[in-house]
Short mmCIF file of C-alpha atoms in Angstrom, two decimals:
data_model
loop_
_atom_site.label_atom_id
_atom_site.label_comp_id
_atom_site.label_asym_id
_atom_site.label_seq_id
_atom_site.Cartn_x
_atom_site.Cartn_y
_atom_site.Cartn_z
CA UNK A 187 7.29 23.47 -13.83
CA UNK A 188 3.72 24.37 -13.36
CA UNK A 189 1.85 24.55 -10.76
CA UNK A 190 -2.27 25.10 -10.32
CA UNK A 191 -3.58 26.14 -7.62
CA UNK A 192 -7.54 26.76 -6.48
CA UNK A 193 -7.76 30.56 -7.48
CA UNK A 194 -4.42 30.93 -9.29
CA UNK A 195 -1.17 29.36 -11.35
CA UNK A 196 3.04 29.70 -11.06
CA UNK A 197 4.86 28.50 -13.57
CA UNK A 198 8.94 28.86 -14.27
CA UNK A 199 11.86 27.45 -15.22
CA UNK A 200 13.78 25.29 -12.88
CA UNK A 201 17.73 26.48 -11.95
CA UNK A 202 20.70 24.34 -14.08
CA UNK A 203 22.20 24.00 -10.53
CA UNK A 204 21.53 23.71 -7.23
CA UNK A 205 21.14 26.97 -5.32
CA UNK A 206 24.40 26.95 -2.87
CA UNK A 207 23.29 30.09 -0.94
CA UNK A 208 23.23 29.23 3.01
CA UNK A 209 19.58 29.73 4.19
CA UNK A 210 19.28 31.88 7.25
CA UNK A 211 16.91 31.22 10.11
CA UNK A 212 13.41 32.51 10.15
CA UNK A 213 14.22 34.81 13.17
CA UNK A 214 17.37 36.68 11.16
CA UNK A 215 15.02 37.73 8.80
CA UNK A 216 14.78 40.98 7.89
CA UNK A 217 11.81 42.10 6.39
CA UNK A 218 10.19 40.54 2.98
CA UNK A 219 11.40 39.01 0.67
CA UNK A 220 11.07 37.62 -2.85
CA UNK A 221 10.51 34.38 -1.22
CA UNK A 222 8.34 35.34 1.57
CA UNK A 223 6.39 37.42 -0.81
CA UNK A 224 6.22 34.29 -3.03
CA UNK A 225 5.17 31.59 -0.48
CA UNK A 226 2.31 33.93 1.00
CA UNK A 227 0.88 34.28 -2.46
CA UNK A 228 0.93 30.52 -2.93
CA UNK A 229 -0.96 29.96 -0.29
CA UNK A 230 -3.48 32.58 -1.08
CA UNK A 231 -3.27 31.06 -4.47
CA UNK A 232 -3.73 27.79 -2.95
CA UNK A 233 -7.30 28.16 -1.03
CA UNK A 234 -10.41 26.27 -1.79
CA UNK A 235 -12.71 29.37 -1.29
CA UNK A 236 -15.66 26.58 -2.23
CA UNK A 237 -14.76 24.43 0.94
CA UNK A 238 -13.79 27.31 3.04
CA UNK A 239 -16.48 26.29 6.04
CA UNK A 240 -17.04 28.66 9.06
CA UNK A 241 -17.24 32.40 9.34
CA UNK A 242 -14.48 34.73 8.64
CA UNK A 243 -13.87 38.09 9.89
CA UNK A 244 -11.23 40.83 8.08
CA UNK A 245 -9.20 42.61 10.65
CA UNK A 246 -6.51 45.13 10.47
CA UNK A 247 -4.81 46.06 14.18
CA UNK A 248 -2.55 49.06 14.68
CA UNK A 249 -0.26 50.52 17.47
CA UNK A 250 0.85 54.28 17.93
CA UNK A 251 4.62 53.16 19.31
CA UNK A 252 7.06 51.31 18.15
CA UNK A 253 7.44 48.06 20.20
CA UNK A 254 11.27 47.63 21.53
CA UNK A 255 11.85 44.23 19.70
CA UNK A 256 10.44 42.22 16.83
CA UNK A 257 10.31 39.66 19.93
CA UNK A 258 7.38 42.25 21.50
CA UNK A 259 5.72 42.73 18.06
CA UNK A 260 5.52 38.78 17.54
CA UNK A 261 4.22 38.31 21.90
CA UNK A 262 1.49 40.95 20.97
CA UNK A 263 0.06 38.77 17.94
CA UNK A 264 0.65 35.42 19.58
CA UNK A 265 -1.49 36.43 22.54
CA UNK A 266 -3.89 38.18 20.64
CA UNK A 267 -4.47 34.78 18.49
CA UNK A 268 -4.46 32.72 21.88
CA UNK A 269 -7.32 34.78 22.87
CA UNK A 270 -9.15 34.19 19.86
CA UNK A 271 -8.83 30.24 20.10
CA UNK A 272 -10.20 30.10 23.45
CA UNK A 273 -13.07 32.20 21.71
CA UNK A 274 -13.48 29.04 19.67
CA UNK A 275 -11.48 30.82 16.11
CA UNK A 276 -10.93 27.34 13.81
CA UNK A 277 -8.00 28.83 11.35
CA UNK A 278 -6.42 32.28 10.86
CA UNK A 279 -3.93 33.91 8.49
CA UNK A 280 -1.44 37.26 9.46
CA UNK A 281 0.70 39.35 7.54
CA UNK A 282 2.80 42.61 8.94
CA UNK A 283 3.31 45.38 7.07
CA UNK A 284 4.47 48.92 8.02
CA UNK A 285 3.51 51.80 7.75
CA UNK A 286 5.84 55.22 6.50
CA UNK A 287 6.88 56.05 10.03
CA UNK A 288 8.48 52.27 10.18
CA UNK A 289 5.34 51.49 12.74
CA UNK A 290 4.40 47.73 12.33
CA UNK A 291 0.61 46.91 11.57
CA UNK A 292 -1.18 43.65 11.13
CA UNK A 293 -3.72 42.47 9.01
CA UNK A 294 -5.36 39.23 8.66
CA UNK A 295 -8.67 37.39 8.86
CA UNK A 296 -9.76 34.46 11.40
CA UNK A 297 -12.55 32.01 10.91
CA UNK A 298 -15.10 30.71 13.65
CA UNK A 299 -17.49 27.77 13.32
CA UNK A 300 -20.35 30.08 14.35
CA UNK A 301 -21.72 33.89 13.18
CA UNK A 302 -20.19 36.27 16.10
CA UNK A 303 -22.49 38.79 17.51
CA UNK A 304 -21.92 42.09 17.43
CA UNK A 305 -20.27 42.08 20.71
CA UNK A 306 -17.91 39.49 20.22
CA UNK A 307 -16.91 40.97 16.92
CA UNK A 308 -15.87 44.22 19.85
CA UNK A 309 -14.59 41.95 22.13
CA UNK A 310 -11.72 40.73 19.47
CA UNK A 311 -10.48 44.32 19.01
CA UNK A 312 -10.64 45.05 22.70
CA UNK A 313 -8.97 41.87 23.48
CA UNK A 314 -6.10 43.30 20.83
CA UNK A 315 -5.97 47.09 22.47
CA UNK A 316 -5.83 45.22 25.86
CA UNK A 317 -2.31 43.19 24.73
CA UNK A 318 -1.30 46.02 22.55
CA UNK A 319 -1.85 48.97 25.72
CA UNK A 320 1.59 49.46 26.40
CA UNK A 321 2.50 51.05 22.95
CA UNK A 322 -0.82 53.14 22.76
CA UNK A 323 -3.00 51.30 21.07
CA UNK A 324 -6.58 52.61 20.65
CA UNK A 325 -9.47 51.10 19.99
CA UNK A 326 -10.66 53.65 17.45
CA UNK A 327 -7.71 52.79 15.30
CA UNK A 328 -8.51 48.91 14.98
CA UNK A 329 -11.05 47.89 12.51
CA UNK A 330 -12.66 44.04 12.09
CA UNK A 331 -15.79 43.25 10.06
CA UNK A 332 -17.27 39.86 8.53
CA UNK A 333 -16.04 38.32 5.43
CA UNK A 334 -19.20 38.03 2.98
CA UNK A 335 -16.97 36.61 0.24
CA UNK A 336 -13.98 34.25 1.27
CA UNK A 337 -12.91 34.44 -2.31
CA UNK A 338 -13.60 38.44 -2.58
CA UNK A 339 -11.48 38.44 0.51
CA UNK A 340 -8.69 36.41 -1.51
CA UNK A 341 -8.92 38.33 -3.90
CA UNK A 342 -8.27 41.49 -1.71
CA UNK A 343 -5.28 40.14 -0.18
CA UNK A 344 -4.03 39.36 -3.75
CA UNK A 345 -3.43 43.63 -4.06
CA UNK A 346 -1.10 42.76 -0.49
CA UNK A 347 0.41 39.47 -1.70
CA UNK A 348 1.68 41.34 -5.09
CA UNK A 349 3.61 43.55 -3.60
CA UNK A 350 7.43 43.19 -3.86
CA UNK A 351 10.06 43.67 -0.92
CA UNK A 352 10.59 47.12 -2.31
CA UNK A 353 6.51 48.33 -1.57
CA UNK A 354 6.89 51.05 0.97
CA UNK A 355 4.60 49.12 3.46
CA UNK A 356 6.96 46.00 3.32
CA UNK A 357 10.56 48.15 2.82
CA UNK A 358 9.88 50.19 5.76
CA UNK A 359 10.90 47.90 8.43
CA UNK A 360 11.71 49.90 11.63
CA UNK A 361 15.35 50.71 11.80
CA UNK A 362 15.62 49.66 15.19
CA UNK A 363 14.95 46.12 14.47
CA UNK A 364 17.80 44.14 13.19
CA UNK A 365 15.67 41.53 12.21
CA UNK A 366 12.11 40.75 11.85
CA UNK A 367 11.02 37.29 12.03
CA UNK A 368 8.20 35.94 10.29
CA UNK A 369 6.08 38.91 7.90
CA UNK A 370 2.76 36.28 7.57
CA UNK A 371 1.47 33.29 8.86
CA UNK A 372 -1.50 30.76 8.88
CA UNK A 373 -2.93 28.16 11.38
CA UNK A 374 -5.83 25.89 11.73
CA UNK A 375 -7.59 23.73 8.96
CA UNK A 376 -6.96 25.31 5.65
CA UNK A 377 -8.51 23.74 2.66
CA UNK A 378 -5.95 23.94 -0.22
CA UNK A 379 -5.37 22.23 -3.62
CA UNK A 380 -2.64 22.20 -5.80
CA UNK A 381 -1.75 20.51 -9.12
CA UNK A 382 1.84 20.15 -10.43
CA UNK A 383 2.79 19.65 -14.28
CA UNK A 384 6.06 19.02 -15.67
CA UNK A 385 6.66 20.92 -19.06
CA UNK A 386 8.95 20.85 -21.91
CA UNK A 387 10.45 24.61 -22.31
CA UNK A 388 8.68 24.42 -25.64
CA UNK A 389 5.19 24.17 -23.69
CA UNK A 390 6.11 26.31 -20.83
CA UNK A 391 6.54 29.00 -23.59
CA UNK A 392 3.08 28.05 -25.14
CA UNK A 393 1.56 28.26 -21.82
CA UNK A 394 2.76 31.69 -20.75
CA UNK A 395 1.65 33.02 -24.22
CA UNK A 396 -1.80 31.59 -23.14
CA UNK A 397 -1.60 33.34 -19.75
CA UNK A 398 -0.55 36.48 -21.28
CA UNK A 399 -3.33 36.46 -23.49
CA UNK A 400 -5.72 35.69 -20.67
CA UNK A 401 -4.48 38.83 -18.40
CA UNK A 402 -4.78 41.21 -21.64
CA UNK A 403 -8.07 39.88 -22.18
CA UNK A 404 -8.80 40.40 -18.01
CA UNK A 405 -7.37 43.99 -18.46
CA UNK A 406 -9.33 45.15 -20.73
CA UNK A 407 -12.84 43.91 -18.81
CA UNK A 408 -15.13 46.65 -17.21
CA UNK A 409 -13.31 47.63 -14.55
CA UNK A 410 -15.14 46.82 -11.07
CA UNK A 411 -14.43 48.31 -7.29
CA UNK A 412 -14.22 45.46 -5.01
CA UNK A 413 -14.14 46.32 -1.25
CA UNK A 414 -12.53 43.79 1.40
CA UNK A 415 -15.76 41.94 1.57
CA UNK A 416 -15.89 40.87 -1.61
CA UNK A 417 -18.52 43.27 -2.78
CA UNK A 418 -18.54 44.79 -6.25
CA UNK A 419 -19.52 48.38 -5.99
CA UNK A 420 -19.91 49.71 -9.34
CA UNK A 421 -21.63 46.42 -10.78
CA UNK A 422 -23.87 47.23 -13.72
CA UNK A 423 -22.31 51.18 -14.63
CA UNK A 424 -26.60 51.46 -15.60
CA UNK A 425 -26.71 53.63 -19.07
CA UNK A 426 -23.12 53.21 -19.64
CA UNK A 427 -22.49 51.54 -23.33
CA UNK A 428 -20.43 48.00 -23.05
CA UNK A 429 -17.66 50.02 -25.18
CA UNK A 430 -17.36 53.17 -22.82
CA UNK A 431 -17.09 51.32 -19.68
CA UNK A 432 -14.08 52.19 -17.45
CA UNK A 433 -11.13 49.91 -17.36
CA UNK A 434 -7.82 50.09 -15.76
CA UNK A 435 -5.45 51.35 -18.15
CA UNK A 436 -2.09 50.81 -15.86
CA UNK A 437 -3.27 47.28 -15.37
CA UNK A 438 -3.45 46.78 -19.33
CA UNK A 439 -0.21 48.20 -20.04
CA UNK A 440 1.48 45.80 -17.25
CA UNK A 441 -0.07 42.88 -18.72
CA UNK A 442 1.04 44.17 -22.06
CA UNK A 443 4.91 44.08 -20.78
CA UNK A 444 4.66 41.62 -18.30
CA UNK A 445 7.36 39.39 -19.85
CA UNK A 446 9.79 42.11 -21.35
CA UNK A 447 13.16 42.71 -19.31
CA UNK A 448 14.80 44.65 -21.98
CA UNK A 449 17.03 41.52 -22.99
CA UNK A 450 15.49 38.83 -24.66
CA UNK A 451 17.40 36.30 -23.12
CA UNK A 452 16.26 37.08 -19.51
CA UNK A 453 12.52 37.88 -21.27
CA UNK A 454 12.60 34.45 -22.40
CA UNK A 455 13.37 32.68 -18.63
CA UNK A 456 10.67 35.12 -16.97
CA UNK A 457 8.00 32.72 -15.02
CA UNK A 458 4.43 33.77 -14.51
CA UNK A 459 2.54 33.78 -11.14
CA UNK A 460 -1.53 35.08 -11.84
CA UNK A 461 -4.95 34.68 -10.20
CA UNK A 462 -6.11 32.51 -13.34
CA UNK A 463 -9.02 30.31 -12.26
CA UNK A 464 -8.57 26.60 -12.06
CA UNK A 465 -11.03 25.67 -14.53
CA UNK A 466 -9.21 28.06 -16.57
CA UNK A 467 -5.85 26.93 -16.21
CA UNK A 468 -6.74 23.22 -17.20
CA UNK A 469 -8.21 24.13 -20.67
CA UNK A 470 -4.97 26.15 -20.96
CA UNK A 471 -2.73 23.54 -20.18
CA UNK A 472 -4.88 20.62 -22.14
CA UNK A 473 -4.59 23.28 -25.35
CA UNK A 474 -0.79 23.19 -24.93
CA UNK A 475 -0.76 19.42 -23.98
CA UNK A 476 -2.68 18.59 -27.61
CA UNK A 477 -0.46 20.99 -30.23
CA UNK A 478 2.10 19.27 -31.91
CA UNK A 479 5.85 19.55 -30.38
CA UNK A 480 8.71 19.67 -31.33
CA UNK A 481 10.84 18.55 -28.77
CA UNK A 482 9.98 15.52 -26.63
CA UNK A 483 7.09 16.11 -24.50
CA UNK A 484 7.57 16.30 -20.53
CA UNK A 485 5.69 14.19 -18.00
CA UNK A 486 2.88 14.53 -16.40
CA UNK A 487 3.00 13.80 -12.67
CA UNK A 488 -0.13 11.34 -11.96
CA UNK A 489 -2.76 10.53 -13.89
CA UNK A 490 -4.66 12.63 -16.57
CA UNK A 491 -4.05 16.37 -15.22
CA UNK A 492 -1.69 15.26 -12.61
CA UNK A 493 -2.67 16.43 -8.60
CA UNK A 494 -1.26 16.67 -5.48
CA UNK A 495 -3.36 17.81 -2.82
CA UNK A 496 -2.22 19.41 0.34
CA UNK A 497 -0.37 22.56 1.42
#
């Protein structure tokens, strides 16, 4: 099964069987997961930056204390958002992470249908200290700034949304919380598209070679220093000779061993979840869909390059 989304691709082998695993409530859960981490990049995945109307604006929120309950965390961020509507906000996204001392933070973006002055852009982190007062929130400790780049800012979150369960910022839930609720969250009119293939295991093997060799190739590209906004801050490296350019050696030996488990036969079943461009992903998938097979060829779900818009 593959799936393409606006600024990125999943693609995996469905289970034999049915998963028989009772599903808990969304308010026993405790912490991330796999699945939440999963879902959030999805969505992020998911995001027509190109249709993306209005004006966004990056915020991360902090408190000093721990507040009593999950229940208190989730009232702070609920009347914080409430707020912001009546402000006129049109769609907004959350995620809460924590920090070392197992003290929750939030950070997220919301989108108006007009520029804010610099004023209002105060007023949002005031109106946050004023619900957030009771565990010591200060106002020097918030920051929120305009989005230049709604796909630079997707882009940004994409260093958040990789991060597994086991991240220090997502592992550290506070130990006097026996559960946590809901770690992210989105509202308002979202523009998303996604496009589902079915595939043979022959082709989903062809395709993850092809995404493989795409992240290599994206490793070893001058590495650039994007901020939150979307800016690139080291774009030309002036002088520098094309050869002798930085790049990110870590990131080219992950992409190198991104499939290998130590066993071939889980290496083999390993899916593959990147921030490959849609344009990119359909001249990937049409290569695979014209080389000969040699197993009977899956379907396609709709017509041509099959699609099914919505979230």
């Amino acid at each position: 099964m593959l799936r393409i989304y606006s600024n990125g691709i999943t693609a995996g082998l469905p289970p034999k069987t049915a998963s028989q695993h009772e599903r808990v409530k969304r308010s026993d859960c405790s912490g991330w997961s796999e699945t939440a981490t999963r879902n959030n990049t999805a969505f992020l995945y998911s995001v027509n930056s190109i249709e993306l109307h209005g004006y966004g604006y990056a915020f991360t929120f902090t408190v000093k204390d721990l507040p009593d309950t999950p229940n208190d965390w989730h009232r702070l961020r609920d009347v914080f958002l409430k707020r912001c509507r009546r402000a006129g906000m049109i769609r907004y996204h959350w995620v809460t992470e924590w920090q070392r001392r197992g003290v929750p933070h939030l950070h997220g973006c919301i989108y108006f249908p007009e520029p804010l002055s610099w004023n209002e852009v105060q007023q949002l982190s005031k109106a946050w200290c004023d619900v957030a007062k009771p565990y010591g929130s200060l106002y020097k400790g918030q920051q929120i700034k305009p989005i230049e780049s709604s796909l630079g800012w997707l882009k940004y979150l994409a260093k958040h949304g990789s991060r597994s369960s086991y991240h220090y910022q997502r592992s550290s839930k506070p130990v006097e919380w026996e559960s946590t609720g809901r770690v992210w969250g989105k509202g308002g009119d979202w523009p998303t598209r996604e496009t589902v293939v079915d595939l043979t295991i022959e082709q989903f093997h062809q395709f993850r070679r092809l995404a493989k060799s795409w992240r290599k190739a994206d490793a070893r590209s001058p590495l650039k220093i994007v901020d939150a906004d979307g800016k690139v801050l080291n774009p030309d490296f002036l002088g520098i000779p094309y050869d002798k350019l930085p790049r990110n050696g870590r990131r080219i030996t992950q992409a190198r061993k991104m499939f290998n488990r130590g066993d071939k036969d889980i290496s083999r079943l390993i899916g593959v979840s990147e921030w490959i461009p849609e344009a990119v992903a359909f001249r990937m998938i049409e290569s695979v869909m014209n080389r000969p097979q040699t197993t009977e060829r899956g379907p396609l779900r709709g017509e041509r390059l099959p699609v099914s818009v919505g979230e």
